[in-house]
Amino acid sequence: MTSLLILIVVVLLGVAIWQLTKIFHLTQVGAGRPEEDSVVATDTDNKIHGYLMFAFVGFIYLFTIFSMWKWGHVVLGTPASVHGPQYDNLMNISMVLIFVVQIITQFLLHYFAFKYKGKQGQVALYFSDSNKLEAIWTFIPVVVLAGLILYGLYAWTNIMFIDEEAKEDAIYVEVYAKQFNWEVRYAGKDGKLGKANVRYIAGVNSMGVDMSDANAQDDIQASELHLPKGKQIIFKFRSQDVLHSAYMPHFRAQMNVVPGMVTQFGFVPTITTEEMRQDPLIMKKVDHINEIRTKKSQELAAEGKPALEPYAFDYLLLCNKICGASHFNMQMKIVVEDEADFNKWLSEKETIGQAVKKEKEGAAAPAATEVAAAPADSAIVKTDSAATKADTAKVAHGK
């Protein structure tokens, strides 16, 4: 909030100075020579503008270098999926091309604005067209973009295509989005996810699994996403309400989650959570975050508030679409572990069929208790009624 107020003050100050400059200029009209009041730019004006353009390109380069030095550490670092290095390679090629083109074109734009600044009596050279120049600035972008697009399509095909052999041994996981959290469902021993529909949402069946589908009985529902290292994972995405986007940055994976349809994405995790915590870049980031949290904890302690807990790295599933007021906090912890640990964790979870059966039995038990207790209650009522009649008779006979 303070930063916003400072920005507003700076903008208003700039507007005030600009208005004062205009007022000063208006007060000088007619005070000097007639040519000084002309709206036509003079050689002095053109020279100033030329130097300003040349200075601005220097500012662009300096700010670019400063940005890379200041915020270069925020890059994600080591990819944690099989397709991650290829994705990063495509990104690096794109960024190198953008930087090269930006450096050359921005320099030429601002340099020519400086070199060919207006001069009194100087007339620009005019020619209608140049086939050579047209061919150069058409051919080069076409070749570069065509190569980049073809490589991108090749990378996309490799990432999205999963061969039949990999599918046979794959783990199927449904990721279910709703404002503002995630739920996951694992295929059971049959390796198939049961059908689901929002119309079936009730009680513990919060993902709307169709319990009449035989494939759904052994599905396993969880509030934390666990993945085995080195196994093909095929994700099925569904949304309960609005458009979401499942974003797993360290795996270089993202897929829109669209209401009314199922989208799909797959990858193979290559680095466990514990291994990633030992990555030098991640360790450096964690240390930096904990330095900030330590300073904040000291401030909180001075105010008599509890300190912040130390930060530890975890993979996260985030929402990358603005889906509502709590969009910023829509996330789920991802744990990548060895296959044995994953199987152990999964085996300790009860199936959706068991959870629904337990819920029904729990609902039926109180009803049965109420039915069993009803005759006793009736007897008590009858006894009370009999006692009331006896008391009434006594009163009638004056006893």
mmCIF file of N, CA and C in Angstrom, residues 11-133:
data_model
loop_
_atom_site.group_PDB
_atom_site.id
_atom_site.type_symbol
_atom_site.label_atom_id
_atom_site.label_comp_id
_atom_site.label_asym_id
_atom_site.label_seq_id
_atom_site.Cartn_x
_atom_site.Cartn_y
_atom_site.Cartn_z
ATOM 1 N N VAL A 11 3.619 10.308 -9.668
ATOM 2 C CA VAL A 11 2.873 10.615 -10.900
ATOM 3 C C VAL A 11 2.242 12.005 -10.810
ATOM 4 N N LEU A 12 1.613 12.315 -9.686
ATOM 5 C CA LEU A 12 0.984 13.636 -9.523
ATOM 6 C C LEU A 12 2.022 14.750 -9.545
ATOM 7 N N LEU A 13 3.199 14.470 -8.963
ATOM 8 C CA LEU A 13 4.276 15.464 -8.990
ATOM 9 C C LEU A 13 4.738 15.719 -10.418
ATOM 10 N N GLY A 14 4.840 14.647 -11.198
ATOM 11 C CA GLY A 14 5.229 14.797 -12.600
ATOM 12 C C GLY A 14 4.215 15.601 -13.388
ATOM 13 N N VAL A 15 2.931 15.340 -13.138
ATOM 14 C CA VAL A 15 1.872 16.098 -13.816
ATOM 15 C C VAL A 15 1.931 17.574 -13.423
ATOM 16 N N ALA A 16 2.196 17.858 -12.140
ATOM 17 C CA ALA A 16 2.276 19.239 -11.675
ATOM 18 C C ALA A 16 3.432 19.980 -12.345
ATOM 19 N N ILE A 17 4.597 19.322 -12.437
ATOM 20 C CA ILE A 17 5.759 19.952 -13.087
ATOM 21 C C ILE A 17 5.470 20.210 -14.557
ATOM 22 N N TRP A 18 4.817 19.227 -15.197
ATOM 23 C CA TRP A 18 4.476 19.399 -16.619
ATOM 24 C C TRP A 18 3.543 20.598 -16.816
ATOM 25 N N GLN A 19 2.546 20.742 -15.948
ATOM 26 C CA GLN A 19 1.608 21.859 -16.063
ATOM 27 C C GLN A 19 2.307 23.195 -15.800
ATOM 28 N N LEU A 20 3.224 23.206 -14.820
ATOM 29 C CA LEU A 20 3.979 24.437 -14.555
ATOM 30 C C LEU A 20 4.835 24.822 -15.744
ATOM 31 N N THR A 21 5.398 23.832 -16.410
ATOM 32 C CA THR A 21 6.212 24.090 -17.601
ATOM 33 C C THR A 21 5.366 24.718 -18.706
ATOM 34 N N LYS A 22 4.161 24.208 -18.881
ATOM 35 C CA LYS A 22 3.260 24.767 -19.893
ATOM 36 C C LYS A 22 2.889 26.209 -19.554
ATOM 37 N N ILE A 23 2.612 26.433 -18.275
ATOM 38 C CA ILE A 23 2.267 27.800 -17.849
ATOM 39 C C ILE A 23 3.435 28.746 -18.102
ATOM 40 N N PHE A 24 4.659 28.283 -17.773
ATOM 41 C CA PHE A 24 5.848 29.111 -18.005
ATOM 42 C C PHE A 24 6.012 29.419 -19.482
ATOM 43 N N HIS A 25 5.769 28.412 -20.318
ATOM 44 C CA HIS A 25 5.912 28.618 -21.757
ATOM 45 C C HIS A 25 4.897 29.646 -22.264
ATOM 46 N N LEU A 26 3.657 29.547 -21.756
ATOM 47 C CA LEU A 26 2.623 30.484 -22.195
ATOM 48 C C LEU A 26 2.944 31.922 -21.774
ATOM 49 N N THR A 27 3.598 32.084 -20.620
ATOM 50 C CA THR A 27 3.938 33.441 -20.160
ATOM 51 C C THR A 27 5.050 34.061 -21.009
ATOM 52 N N GLN A 28 5.788 33.202 -21.744
ATOM 53 C CA GLN A 28 6.885 33.714 -22.556
ATOM 54 C C GLN A 28 6.476 34.020 -23.989
ATOM 55 N N VAL A 29 5.232 33.715 -24.347
ATOM 56 C CA VAL A 29 4.783 33.966 -25.710
ATOM 57 C C VAL A 29 4.808 35.472 -25.999
ATOM 58 N N GLY A 30 5.489 35.868 -27.087
ATOM 59 C CA GLY A 30 5.581 37.271 -27.474
ATOM 60 C C GLY A 30 6.726 38.005 -26.816
ATOM 61 N N ALA A 31 7.388 37.382 -25.842
ATOM 62 C CA ALA A 31 8.473 38.066 -25.141
ATOM 63 C C ALA A 31 9.773 38.023 -25.929
ATOM 64 N N GLY A 32 9.941 36.989 -26.748
ATOM 65 C CA GLY A 32 11.194 36.848 -27.497
ATOM 66 C C GLY A 32 10.998 37.175 -28.954
ATOM 67 N N ARG A 33 11.914 36.605 -29.755
ATOM 68 C CA ARG A 33 11.801 36.822 -31.192
ATOM 69 C C ARG A 33 10.652 35.988 -31.757
ATOM 70 N N PRO A 34 10.061 36.437 -32.858
ATOM 71 C CA PRO A 34 8.911 35.716 -33.423
ATOM 72 C C PRO A 34 9.219 34.263 -33.724
ATOM 73 N N GLU A 35 10.452 33.953 -34.224
ATOM 74 C CA GLU A 35 10.769 32.571 -34.594
ATOM 75 C C GLU A 35 10.855 31.654 -33.388
ATOM 76 N N GLU A 36 11.085 32.230 -32.173
ATOM 77 C CA GLU A 36 11.177 31.405 -30.983
ATOM 78 C C GLU A 36 9.807 30.904 -30.547
ATOM 79 N N ASP A 37 8.717 31.620 -30.998
ATOM 80 C CA ASP A 37 7.364 31.220 -30.633
ATOM 81 C C ASP A 37 6.748 30.288 -31.671
ATOM 82 N N SER A 38 7.482 29.893 -32.661
ATOM 83 C CA SER A 38 6.958 29.058 -33.727
ATOM 84 C C SER A 38 6.803 27.621 -33.242
ATOM 85 N N VAL A 39 5.782 26.923 -33.779
ATOM 86 C CA VAL A 39 5.569 25.507 -33.436
ATOM 87 C C VAL A 39 6.470 24.597 -34.248
ATOM 88 N N VAL A 40 7.205 25.147 -35.205
ATOM 89 C CA VAL A 40 8.131 24.352 -36.016
ATOM 90 C C VAL A 40 9.416 24.135 -35.225
ATOM 91 N N ALA A 41 9.879 22.872 -35.182
ATOM 92 C CA ALA A 41 11.084 22.534 -34.428
ATOM 93 C C ALA A 41 12.305 23.225 -35.034
ATOM 94 N N THR A 42 13.145 23.732 -34.176
ATOM 95 C CA THR A 42 14.384 24.369 -34.609
ATOM 96 C C THR A 42 15.519 23.351 -34.603
ATOM 97 N N ASP A 43 16.679 23.749 -35.083
ATOM 98 C CA ASP A 43 17.837 22.853 -35.062
ATOM 99 C C ASP A 43 18.199 22.462 -33.626
ATOM 100 N N THR A 44 18.024 23.407 -32.716
ATOM 101 C CA THR A 44 18.315 23.107 -31.299
ATOM 102 C C THR A 44 17.379 22.027 -30.770
ATOM 103 N N ASP A 45 16.083 22.166 -31.109
ATOM 104 C CA ASP A 45 15.112 21.146 -30.693
ATOM 105 C C ASP A 45 15.488 19.772 -31.239
ATOM 106 N N ASN A 46 15.796 19.721 -32.533
ATOM 107 C CA ASN A 46 16.134 18.444 -33.167
ATOM 108 C C ASN A 46 17.391 17.827 -32.561
ATOM 109 N N LYS A 47 18.355 18.674 -32.234
ATOM 110 C CA LYS A 47 19.593 18.174 -31.654
ATOM 111 C C LYS A 47 19.319 17.575 -30.258
ATOM 112 N N ILE A 48 18.501 18.275 -29.480
ATOM 113 C CA ILE A 48 18.162 17.764 -28.138
ATOM 114 C C ILE A 48 17.446 16.415 -28.240
ATOM 115 N N HIS A 49 16.477 16.333 -29.155
ATOM 116 C CA HIS A 49 15.731 15.086 -29.330
ATOM 117 C C HIS A 49 16.642 13.961 -29.813
ATOM 118 N N GLY A 50 17.573 14.261 -30.681
ATOM 119 C CA GLY A 50 18.518 13.254 -31.172
ATOM 120 C C GLY A 50 19.362 12.691 -30.042
ATOM 121 N N TYR A 51 19.899 13.577 -29.205
ATOM 122 C CA TYR A 51 20.707 13.119 -28.070
ATOM 123 C C TYR A 51 19.867 12.339 -27.055
ATOM 124 N N LEU A 52 18.616 12.767 -26.872
ATOM 125 C CA LEU A 52 17.743 12.044 -25.955
ATOM 126 C C LEU A 52 17.463 10.628 -26.459
ATOM 127 N N MET A 53 17.242 10.476 -27.760
ATOM 128 C CA MET A 53 17.011 9.144 -28.323
ATOM 129 C C MET A 53 18.240 8.259 -28.135
ATOM 130 N N PHE A 54 19.408 8.821 -28.377
ATOM 131 C CA PHE A 54 20.649 8.048 -28.236
ATOM 132 C C PHE A 54 20.887 7.695 -26.765
ATOM 133 N N ALA A 55 20.511 8.608 -25.873
ATOM 134 C CA ALA A 55 20.674 8.327 -24.444
ATOM 135 C C ALA A 55 19.695 7.241 -23.988
ATOM 136 N N PHE A 56 18.510 7.247 -24.605
ATOM 137 C CA PHE A 56 17.496 6.283 -24.185
ATOM 138 C C PHE A 56 17.903 4.847 -24.523
ATOM 139 N N VAL A 57 18.546 4.641 -25.662
ATOM 140 C CA VAL A 57 18.983 3.285 -26.010
ATOM 141 C C VAL A 57 20.043 2.806 -25.013
ATOM 142 N N GLY A 58 20.871 3.747 -24.542
ATOM 143 C CA GLY A 58 21.835 3.389 -23.502
ATOM 144 C C GLY A 58 21.140 2.979 -22.217
ATOM 145 N N PHE A 59 20.050 3.710 -21.898
ATOM 146 C CA PHE A 59 19.275 3.358 -20.704
ATOM 147 C C PHE A 59 18.678 1.951 -20.832
ATOM 148 N N ILE A 60 18.180 1.619 -22.022
ATOM 149 C CA ILE A 60 17.581 0.288 -22.242
ATOM 150 C C ILE A 60 18.610 -0.801 -21.973
ATOM 151 N N TYR A 61 19.810 -0.641 -22.510
ATOM 152 C CA TYR A 61 20.850 -1.659 -22.338
ATOM 153 C C TYR A 61 21.276 -1.766 -20.873
ATOM 154 N N LEU A 62 21.454 -0.630 -20.229
ATOM 155 C CA LEU A 62 21.879 -0.643 -18.827
ATOM 156 C C LEU A 62 20.816 -1.283 -17.939
ATOM 157 N N PHE A 63 19.542 -0.971 -18.209
ATOM 158 C CA PHE A 63 18.470 -1.545 -17.399
ATOM 159 C C PHE A 63 18.354 -3.050 -17.629
ATOM 160 N N THR A 64 18.604 -3.479 -18.875
ATOM 161 C CA THR A 64 18.580 -4.920 -19.180
ATOM 162 C C THR A 64 19.656 -5.643 -18.386
ATOM 163 N N ILE A 65 20.859 -5.088 -18.377
ATOM 164 C CA ILE A 65 21.967 -5.697 -17.627
ATOM 165 C C ILE A 65 21.662 -5.704 -16.133
ATOM 166 N N PHE A 66 21.122 -4.591 -15.634
ATOM 167 C CA PHE A 66 20.766 -4.515 -14.218
ATOM 168 C C PHE A 66 19.694 -5.545 -13.847
ATOM 169 N N SER A 67 18.691 -5.711 -14.726
ATOM 170 C CA SER A 67 17.619 -6.676 -14.470
ATOM 171 C C SER A 67 18.159 -8.093 -14.371
ATOM 172 N N MET A 68 19.076 -8.439 -15.276
ATOM 173 C CA MET A 68 19.654 -9.784 -15.256
ATOM 174 C C MET A 68 20.475 -10.002 -13.986
ATOM 175 N N TRP A 69 21.149 -8.962 -13.526
ATOM 176 C CA TRP A 69 21.956 -9.081 -12.300
ATOM 177 C C TRP A 69 21.065 -9.103 -11.060
ATOM 178 N N LYS A 70 20.020 -8.258 -11.060
ATOM 179 C CA LYS A 70 19.175 -8.115 -9.884
ATOM 180 C C LYS A 70 18.204 -9.268 -9.710
ATOM 181 N N TRP A 71 17.576 -9.692 -10.796
ATOM 182 C CA TRP A 71 16.514 -10.696 -10.703
ATOM 183 C C TRP A 71 16.848 -12.005 -11.417
ATOM 184 N N GLY A 72 18.089 -12.166 -11.800
ATOM 185 C CA GLY A 72 18.476 -13.399 -12.484
ATOM 186 C C GLY A 72 18.322 -14.643 -11.627
ATOM 187 N N HIS A 73 18.363 -14.483 -10.308
ATOM 188 C CA HIS A 73 18.295 -15.638 -9.407
ATOM 189 C C HIS A 73 16.890 -16.223 -9.304
ATOM 190 N N VAL A 74 15.877 -15.552 -9.835
ATOM 191 C CA VAL A 74 14.509 -16.058 -9.694
ATOM 192 C C VAL A 74 14.168 -17.129 -10.725
ATOM 193 N N VAL A 75 15.080 -17.441 -11.643
ATOM 194 C CA VAL A 75 14.806 -18.496 -12.621
ATOM 195 C C VAL A 75 14.592 -19.816 -11.894
ATOM 196 N N LEU A 76 13.839 -20.713 -12.516
ATOM 197 C CA LEU A 76 13.449 -21.955 -11.858
ATOM 198 C C LEU A 76 14.611 -22.909 -11.617
ATOM 199 N N GLY A 77 15.575 -22.918 -12.511
ATOM 200 C CA GLY A 77 16.708 -23.820 -12.312
ATOM 201 C C GLY A 77 16.487 -25.181 -12.923
ATOM 202 N N THR A 78 16.977 -26.216 -12.262
ATOM 203 C CA THR A 78 16.970 -27.571 -12.805
ATOM 204 C C THR A 78 15.546 -28.086 -13.020
ATOM 205 N N PRO A 79 15.214 -28.538 -14.252
ATOM 206 C CA PRO A 79 13.882 -29.114 -14.485
ATOM 207 C C PRO A 79 13.779 -30.495 -13.857
ATOM 208 N N ALA A 80 12.586 -30.845 -13.376
ATOM 209 C CA ALA A 80 12.404 -32.102 -12.641
ATOM 210 C C ALA A 80 11.574 -33.116 -13.417
ATOM 211 N N SER A 81 11.566 -33.018 -14.745
ATOM 212 C CA SER A 81 10.837 -33.977 -15.575
ATOM 213 C C SER A 81 11.687 -34.339 -16.794
ATOM 214 N N VAL A 82 11.322 -35.428 -17.450
ATOM 215 C CA VAL A 82 12.092 -35.893 -18.605
ATOM 216 C C VAL A 82 12.066 -34.865 -19.730
ATOM 217 N N HIS A 83 10.909 -34.256 -19.965
ATOM 218 C CA HIS A 83 10.794 -33.297 -21.067
ATOM 219 C C HIS A 83 11.306 -31.910 -20.691
ATOM 220 N N GLY A 84 11.621 -31.686 -19.417
ATOM 221 C CA GLY A 84 12.035 -30.359 -18.950
ATOM 222 C C GLY A 84 13.233 -29.768 -19.682
ATOM 223 N N PRO A 85 14.336 -30.531 -19.868
ATOM 224 C CA PRO A 85 15.501 -29.964 -20.575
ATOM 225 C C PRO A 85 15.182 -29.515 -21.993
ATOM 226 N N GLN A 86 14.337 -30.253 -22.697
ATOM 227 C CA GLN A 86 13.963 -29.861 -24.050
ATOM 228 C C GLN A 86 13.142 -28.576 -24.029
ATOM 229 N N TYR A 87 12.254 -28.481 -23.065
ATOM 230 C CA TYR A 87 11.451 -27.260 -22.900
ATOM 231 C C TYR A 87 12.366 -26.068 -22.616
ATOM 232 N N ASP A 88 13.317 -26.242 -21.704
ATOM 233 C CA ASP A 88 14.247 -25.160 -21.368
ATOM 234 C C ASP A 88 15.107 -24.771 -22.559
ATOM 235 N N ASN A 89 15.490 -25.765 -23.350
ATOM 236 C CA ASN A 89 16.304 -25.483 -24.527
ATOM 237 C C ASN A 89 15.536 -24.611 -25.517
ATOM 238 N N LEU A 90 14.269 -24.929 -25.722
ATOM 239 C CA LEU A 90 13.428 -24.119 -26.610
ATOM 240 C C LEU A 90 13.277 -22.698 -26.070
ATOM 241 N N MET A 91 13.090 -22.582 -24.754
ATOM 242 C CA MET A 91 12.979 -21.265 -24.137
ATOM 243 C C MET A 91 14.279 -20.470 -24.280
ATOM 244 N N ASN A 92 15.414 -21.116 -24.064
ATOM 245 C CA ASN A 92 16.708 -20.435 -24.176
ATOM 246 C C ASN A 92 16.968 -19.946 -25.598
ATOM 247 N N ILE A 93 16.640 -20.773 -26.586
ATOM 248 C CA ILE A 93 16.811 -20.355 -27.987
ATOM 249 C C ILE A 93 15.941 -19.141 -28.279
ATOM 250 N N SER A 94 14.685 -19.176 -27.820
ATOM 251 C CA SER A 94 13.772 -18.048 -28.048
ATOM 252 C C SER A 94 14.315 -16.773 -27.400
ATOM 253 N N MET A 95 14.807 -16.886 -26.155
ATOM 254 C CA MET A 95 15.305 -15.714 -25.451
ATOM 255 C C MET A 95 16.559 -15.149 -26.109
ATOM 256 N N VAL A 96 17.458 -16.020 -26.594
ATOM 257 C CA VAL A 96 18.673 -15.551 -27.274
ATOM 258 C C VAL A 96 18.297 -14.792 -28.545
ATOM 259 N N LEU A 97 17.353 -15.338 -29.314
ATOM 260 C CA LEU A 97 16.917 -14.665 -30.540
ATOM 261 C C LEU A 97 16.298 -13.304 -30.220
ATOM 262 N N ILE A 98 15.472 -13.274 -29.188
ATOM 263 C CA ILE A 98 14.824 -12.007 -28.802
ATOM 264 C C ILE A 98 15.865 -10.976 -28.384
ATOM 265 N N PHE A 99 16.865 -11.403 -27.594
ATOM 266 C CA PHE A 99 17.895 -10.470 -27.142
ATOM 267 C C PHE A 99 18.723 -9.945 -28.316
ATOM 268 N N VAL A 100 19.097 -10.834 -29.232
ATOM 269 C CA VAL A 100 19.910 -10.413 -30.379
ATOM 270 C C VAL A 100 19.140 -9.418 -31.237
ATOM 271 N N VAL A 101 17.902 -9.762 -31.557
ATOM 272 C CA VAL A 101 17.086 -8.871 -32.389
ATOM 273 C C VAL A 101 16.833 -7.548 -31.671
ATOM 274 N N GLN A 102 16.549 -7.627 -30.378
ATOM 275 C CA GLN A 102 16.285 -6.404 -29.619
ATOM 276 C C GLN A 102 17.508 -5.490 -29.587
ATOM 277 N N ILE A 103 18.669 -6.053 -29.345
ATOM 278 C CA ILE A 103 19.891 -5.239 -29.267
ATOM 279 C C ILE A 103 20.172 -4.551 -30.594
ATOM 280 N N ILE A 104 20.059 -5.306 -31.698
ATOM 281 C CA ILE A 104 20.388 -4.748 -33.021
ATOM 282 C C ILE A 104 19.350 -3.711 -33.445
ATOM 283 N N THR A 105 18.070 -4.085 -33.389
ATOM 284 C CA THR A 105 17.031 -3.186 -33.899
ATOM 285 C C THR A 105 16.889 -1.920 -33.056
ATOM 286 N N GLN A 106 16.970 -2.051 -31.714
ATOM 287 C CA GLN A 106 16.849 -0.869 -30.869
ATOM 288 C C GLN A 106 18.025 0.073 -31.075
ATOM 289 N N PHE A 107 19.216 -0.492 -31.270
ATOM 290 C CA PHE A 107 20.386 0.367 -31.515
ATOM 291 C C PHE A 107 20.220 1.123 -32.832
ATOM 292 N N LEU A 108 19.818 0.410 -33.899
ATOM 293 C CA LEU A 108 19.661 1.062 -35.203
ATOM 294 C C LEU A 108 18.565 2.123 -35.143
ATOM 295 N N LEU A 109 17.450 1.803 -34.481
ATOM 296 C CA LEU A 109 16.338 2.756 -34.387
ATOM 297 C C LEU A 109 16.780 4.053 -33.731
ATOM 298 N N HIS A 110 17.433 3.957 -32.580
ATOM 299 C CA HIS A 110 17.803 5.166 -31.836
ATOM 300 C C HIS A 110 19.034 5.850 -32.437
ATOM 301 N N TYR A 111 19.937 5.067 -33.016
ATOM 302 C CA TYR A 111 21.127 5.662 -33.627
ATOM 303 C C TYR A 111 20.760 6.490 -34.853
ATOM 304 N N PHE A 112 19.862 5.945 -35.700
ATOM 305 C CA PHE A 112 19.460 6.688 -36.891
ATOM 306 C C PHE A 112 18.650 7.933 -36.528
ATOM 307 N N ALA A 113 17.853 7.829 -35.437
ATOM 308 C CA ALA A 113 17.126 9.015 -34.980
ATOM 309 C C ALA A 113 18.106 10.105 -34.551
ATOM 310 N N PHE A 114 19.268 9.682 -34.026
ATOM 311 C CA PHE A 114 20.305 10.648 -33.626
ATOM 312 C C PHE A 114 21.088 11.148 -34.839
ATOM 313 N N LYS A 115 21.510 10.214 -35.693
ATOM 314 C CA LYS A 115 22.374 10.595 -36.821
ATOM 315 C C LYS A 115 21.640 11.471 -37.838
ATOM 316 N N TYR A 116 20.404 11.131 -38.109
ATOM 317 C CA TYR A 116 19.666 11.847 -39.146
ATOM 318 C C TYR A 116 18.644 12.810 -38.539
ATOM 319 N N LYS A 117 19.033 13.430 -37.451
ATOM 320 C CA LYS A 117 18.154 14.426 -36.841
ATOM 321 C C LYS A 117 17.979 15.612 -37.782
ATOM 322 N N GLY A 118 16.840 16.285 -37.641
ATOM 323 C CA GLY A 118 16.508 17.354 -38.573
ATOM 324 C C GLY A 118 17.476 18.531 -38.534
ATOM 325 N N LYS A 119 17.738 19.091 -39.707
ATOM 326 C CA LYS A 119 18.570 20.299 -39.840
ATOM 327 C C LYS A 119 17.868 21.260 -40.792
ATOM 328 N N GLN A 120 18.060 22.548 -40.524
ATOM 329 C CA GLN A 120 17.413 23.577 -41.332
ATOM 330 C C GLN A 120 17.838 23.434 -42.793
ATOM 331 N N GLY A 121 16.841 23.295 -43.702
ATOM 332 C CA GLY A 121 17.133 23.222 -45.128
ATOM 333 C C GLY A 121 17.475 21.822 -45.620
ATOM 334 N N GLN A 122 17.632 20.851 -44.722
ATOM 335 C CA GLN A 122 17.996 19.485 -45.149
ATOM 336 C C GLN A 122 16.738 18.734 -45.577
ATOM 337 N N VAL A 123 16.807 18.092 -46.730
ATOM 338 C CA VAL A 123 15.665 17.371 -47.278
ATOM 339 C C VAL A 123 15.982 15.884 -47.290
ATOM 340 N N ALA A 124 15.042 15.089 -46.851
ATOM 341 C CA ALA A 124 15.245 13.631 -46.813
ATOM 342 C C ALA A 124 15.235 13.054 -48.214
ATOM 343 N N LEU A 125 16.058 12.015 -48.408
ATOM 344 C CA LEU A 125 16.096 11.321 -49.692
ATOM 345 C C LEU A 125 14.858 10.432 -49.809
ATOM 346 N N TYR A 126 14.163 10.541 -50.916
ATOM 347 C CA TYR A 126 12.953 9.755 -51.118
ATOM 348 C C TYR A 126 13.142 8.794 -52.264
ATOM 349 N N PHE A 127 12.764 7.536 -52.010
ATOM 350 C CA PHE A 127 12.664 6.581 -53.113
ATOM 351 C C PHE A 127 11.466 5.679 -52.836
ATOM 352 N N SER A 128 10.801 5.257 -53.888
ATOM 353 C CA SER A 128 9.513 4.572 -53.746
ATOM 354 C C SER A 128 9.647 3.212 -53.088
ATOM 355 N N ASP A 129 10.615 2.394 -53.484
ATOM 356 C CA ASP A 129 10.772 1.071 -52.894
ATOM 357 C C ASP A 129 12.149 0.508 -53.229
ATOM 358 N N SER A 130 12.467 -0.593 -52.519
ATOM 359 C CA SER A 130 13.721 -1.311 -52.758
ATOM 360 C C SER A 130 13.422 -2.799 -52.618
ATOM 361 N N ASN A 131 13.411 -3.492 -53.735
ATOM 362 C CA ASN A 131 13.123 -4.926 -53.716
ATOM 363 C C ASN A 131 14.144 -5.689 -52.875
ATOM 364 N N LYS A 132 15.356 -5.230 -52.879
ATOM 365 C CA LYS A 132 16.414 -5.901 -52.119
ATOM 366 C C LYS A 132 16.150 -5.812 -50.620
ATOM 367 N N LEU A 133 15.842 -4.589 -50.147
ATOM 368 C CA LEU A 133 15.554 -4.414 -48.724
ATOM 369 C C LEU A 133 14.295 -5.179 -48.308
#
